[in-house]
Amino acid sequence: MKFLLINPPADYEIYGKSIAAYRNYAPPLGLLYIARALEDEGHNVEIIDFEAEDFVEEKIIRNLNSTDVLGLTVTAYALKNAAKISNLVKQNDQHLPILTGGPLSTIQPEQTLTDINADICVEGEGEKIVGRIAKALEGNENLNDIPGVHYKENNIIKKGPSAELIEDLDSISFPARHLVEKYKYGFYGGVSTSKGKATSMVTSRGCPYNCRFCCVNTITKRYRLRSIDNIMKELDELHHKYYYILLFDDNFLDNKKRAEKIMDMIIERGYNFELGIAGVRVSDADERIFYKMKKAGVVSIAFGIESGNQDVLDFYNKKTTIDQIERAVKLSRKAGLFTSGSFIAGAPIETKEHLKNTFKMAVTLPLDRAVFTHLRYLKGSDLWREAVEAGKIKEHEYLVKADSKRGLGNFSYEELDKWVSNADKRFFLRPGYLLTQFFLTFLRKDLTRFKSAFYLLRNRLSGKI
């Protein structure tokens, strides 16, 4: 069978232009894993990533004649466009089966089937069952026997057994990266942060923590790790093809001995690539490991800082402290790593004084990049559940902006938007920051990330993102 898998574009008009900074950031790993599972079963797969190319309806229509099944990954930020694609397909070929997966398909499978106008929805991880779904569509298996499957039959939604967790991550085939060779990744803010070809990978699924604004554990269910041998086998395949690899784990340094062993083996094998670490907790900062990471080719690291106020961190259940934040960022800068920190504005307990403290922390930390965002209530998070119980959010709402008009904080969304915009400008336009970055560019012999920060600021000032 021929599968056409599509990554829909995020809806920038609804959820803010800031997410446009992540276009061409990284390949859609979830789709690439599913694609490889299908290829392992002998199926033909094509991927269209509308987060890496312009959304053109005609391109989808042209592919329908040679497609047996359409697959869509569904996220909160792209639900509207996923539905648009599904309806477009149904208008042109009402009998073509539409299969959905991804975060929203796991969190709200039956609602996703309805909202997307799809035929089959996969709740949970799909690598072990997508081949069985293909057999069912060929008439060789029953959908109601497949774990995690929700489907329509005569306009009635039915489902198979409960979704099953993949305990052994090593049993999953590596992503089919060859299907997105036509795209360029590694961009942030509209400019490449890599000197060469970029991709991404994960060494774990889930997170051992439970921040109140996050829905990761609702999606992944439990924290699981790949073996070091399995990770190194994938890196063996990647190091000849890619210059930059972004490790997309939610918490790469949670198991420090494991992380250090991975770095030791990278150093031992002499790989010639750069690494970015997308998720590290400040409580896991370790000077010795940071220097080892630098030696292994790690060039950048990102911390979820969130706030400059201890009471807000406690409210979010971050289980981190102000002292740990300051220590982690200083150690990262000392080790020569390009250091990013993310900050969230709009916690229900936040006042103007809280926001002032957060910005004050951002500008006093030796950060190379600060990312300021609004708080959003994501379906599946503790904050979302609490708001539903309080009657402030309806059960069918999946992503809601913090807004005093709905009793979801002390600031309106417009006020938070203004604060985020001003924080961006004030952070990046500081003379001291610009001079430091200019100096570090030559010290690190890396102009790409300085250019990224400059173009990000320019694009935000012009209203593009």
JSON list of N, CA, C and O in Angstrom, two decimals, residues 1 46 117 167 214 223 244 251 313 315 376 398-399:
[
{"chain": "A", "resi": 1, "resn": "MET", "atom": "N", "xyz": [0.83, -1.20, 0.00]},
{"chain": "A", "resi": 1, "resn": "MET", "atom": "CA", "xyz": [0.00, 0.00, 0.00]},
{"chain": "A", "resi": 1, "resn": "MET", "atom": "C", "xyz": [0.87, 1.26, 0.00]},
{"chain": "A", "resi": 1, "resn": "MET", "atom": "O", "xyz": [2.01, 1.23, 0.45]},
{"chain": "A", "resi": 46, "resn": "GLU", "atom": "N", "xyz": [5.40, 8.20, 1.57]},
{"chain": "A", "resi": 46, "resn": "GLU", "atom": "CA", "xyz": [5.88, 9.54, 1.23]},
{"chain": "A", "resi": 46, "resn": "GLU", "atom": "C", "xyz": [5.49, 10.48, 2.37]},
{"chain": "A", "resi": 46, "resn": "GLU", "atom": "O", "xyz": [4.43, 10.31, 2.99]},
{"chain": "A", "resi": 117, "resn": "ASN", "atom": "N", "xyz": [-12.44, 14.80, 11.11]},
{"chain": "A", "resi": 117, "resn": "ASN", "atom": "CA", "xyz": [-13.21, 14.09, 10.08]},
{"chain": "A", "resi": 117, "resn": "ASN", "atom": "C", "xyz": [-12.37, 12.94, 9.52]},
{"chain": "A", "resi": 117, "resn": "ASN", "atom": "O", "xyz": [-12.28, 12.74, 8.30]},
{"chain": "A", "resi": 167, "resn": "GLU", "atom": "N", "xyz": [7.38, -1.11, 25.89]},
{"chain": "A", "resi": 167, "resn": "GLU", "atom": "CA", "xyz": [8.33, -1.15, 27.01]},
{"chain": "A", "resi": 167, "resn": "GLU", "atom": "C", "xyz": [9.78, -1.11, 26.53]},
{"chain": "A", "resi": 167, "resn": "GLU", "atom": "O", "xyz": [10.62, -0.44, 27.13]},
{"chain": "A", "resi": 214, "resn": "CYS", "atom": "N", "xyz": [2.54, 21.06, 31.86]},
{"chain": "A", "resi": 214, "resn": "CYS", "atom": "CA", "xyz": [3.00, 20.15, 30.82]},
{"chain": "A", "resi": 214, "resn": "CYS", "atom": "C", "xyz": [2.09, 18.93, 30.69]},
{"chain": "A", "resi": 214, "resn": "CYS", "atom": "O", "xyz": [1.56, 18.43, 31.68]},
{"chain": "A", "resi": 223, "resn": "TYR", "atom": "N", "xyz": [8.10, 7.29, 31.81]},
{"chain": "A", "resi": 223, "resn": "TYR", "atom": "CA", "xyz": [9.47, 7.58, 31.39]},
{"chain": "A", "resi": 223, "resn": "TYR", "atom": "C", "xyz": [10.20, 6.29, 31.06]},
{"chain": "A", "resi": 223, "resn": "TYR", "atom": "O", "xyz": [10.26, 5.37, 31.87]},
{"chain": "A", "resi": 244, "resn": "TYR", "atom": "N", "xyz": [24.83, 18.32, 12.26]},
{"chain": "A", "resi": 244, "resn": "TYR", "atom": "CA", "xyz": [24.23, 18.77, 13.53]},
{"chain": "A", "resi": 244, "resn": "TYR", "atom": "C", "xyz": [23.08, 17.84, 13.90]},
{"chain": "A", "resi": 244, "resn": "TYR", "atom": "O", "xyz": [22.21, 17.55, 13.07]},
{"chain": "A", "resi": 251, "resn": "ASN", "atom": "N", "xyz": [14.34, 15.38, 29.10]},
{"chain": "A", "resi": 251, "resn": "ASN", "atom": "CA", "xyz": [15.25, 15.56, 30.23]},
{"chain": "A", "resi": 251, "resn": "ASN", "atom": "C", "xyz": [16.48, 14.68, 30.04]},
{"chain": "A", "resi": 251, "resn": "ASN", "atom": "O", "xyz": [16.60, 13.62, 30.63]},
{"chain": "A", "resi": 313, "resn": "LEU", "atom": "N", "xyz": [7.72, 29.00, 40.68]},
{"chain": "A", "resi": 313, "resn": "LEU", "atom": "CA", "xyz": [8.32, 27.69, 40.39]},
{"chain": "A", "resi": 313, "resn": "LEU", "atom": "C", "xyz": [7.64, 26.60, 41.21]},
{"chain": "A", "resi": 313, "resn": "LEU", "atom": "O", "xyz": [7.35, 25.51, 40.70]},
{"chain": "A", "resi": 315, "resn": "PHE", "atom": "N", "xyz": [4.60, 26.75, 42.43]},
{"chain": "A", "resi": 315, "resn": "PHE", "atom": "CA", "xyz": [3.23, 26.61, 41.90]},
{"chain": "A", "resi": 315, "resn": "PHE", "atom": "C", "xyz": [3.21, 25.69, 40.69]},
{"chain": "A", "resi": 315, "resn": "PHE", "atom": "O", "xyz": [2.31, 24.87, 40.53]},
{"chain": "A", "resi": 376, "resn": "ARG", "atom": "N", "xyz": [0.02, 28.70, 28.36]},
{"chain": "A", "resi": 376, "resn": "ARG", "atom": "CA", "xyz": [-1.13, 28.12, 27.68]},
{"chain": "A", "resi": 376, "resn": "ARG", "atom": "C", "xyz": [-1.55, 26.87, 28.42]},
{"chain": "A", "resi": 376, "resn": "ARG", "atom": "O", "xyz": [-0.71, 26.06, 28.81]},
{"chain": "A", "resi": 398, "resn": "TYR", "atom": "N", "xyz": [-8.80, 22.30, 24.01]},
{"chain": "A", "resi": 398, "resn": "TYR", "atom": "CA", "xyz": [-7.54, 21.57, 24.11]},
{"chain": "A", "resi": 398, "resn": "TYR", "atom": "C", "xyz": [-6.32, 22.46, 24.32]},
{"chain": "A", "resi": 398, "resn": "TYR", "atom": "O", "xyz": [-5.28, 22.01, 24.77]},
{"chain": "A", "resi": 399, "resn": "LEU", "atom": "N", "xyz": [-6.44, 23.75, 24.00]},
{"chain": "A", "resi": 399, "resn": "LEU", "atom": "CA", "xyz": [-5.33, 24.68, 24.21]},
{"chain": "A", "resi": 399, "resn": "LEU", "atom": "C", "xyz": [-5.93, 26.06, 24.45]},
{"chain": "A", "resi": 399, "resn": "LEU", "atom": "O", "xyz": [-6.55, 26.63, 23.56]}
]
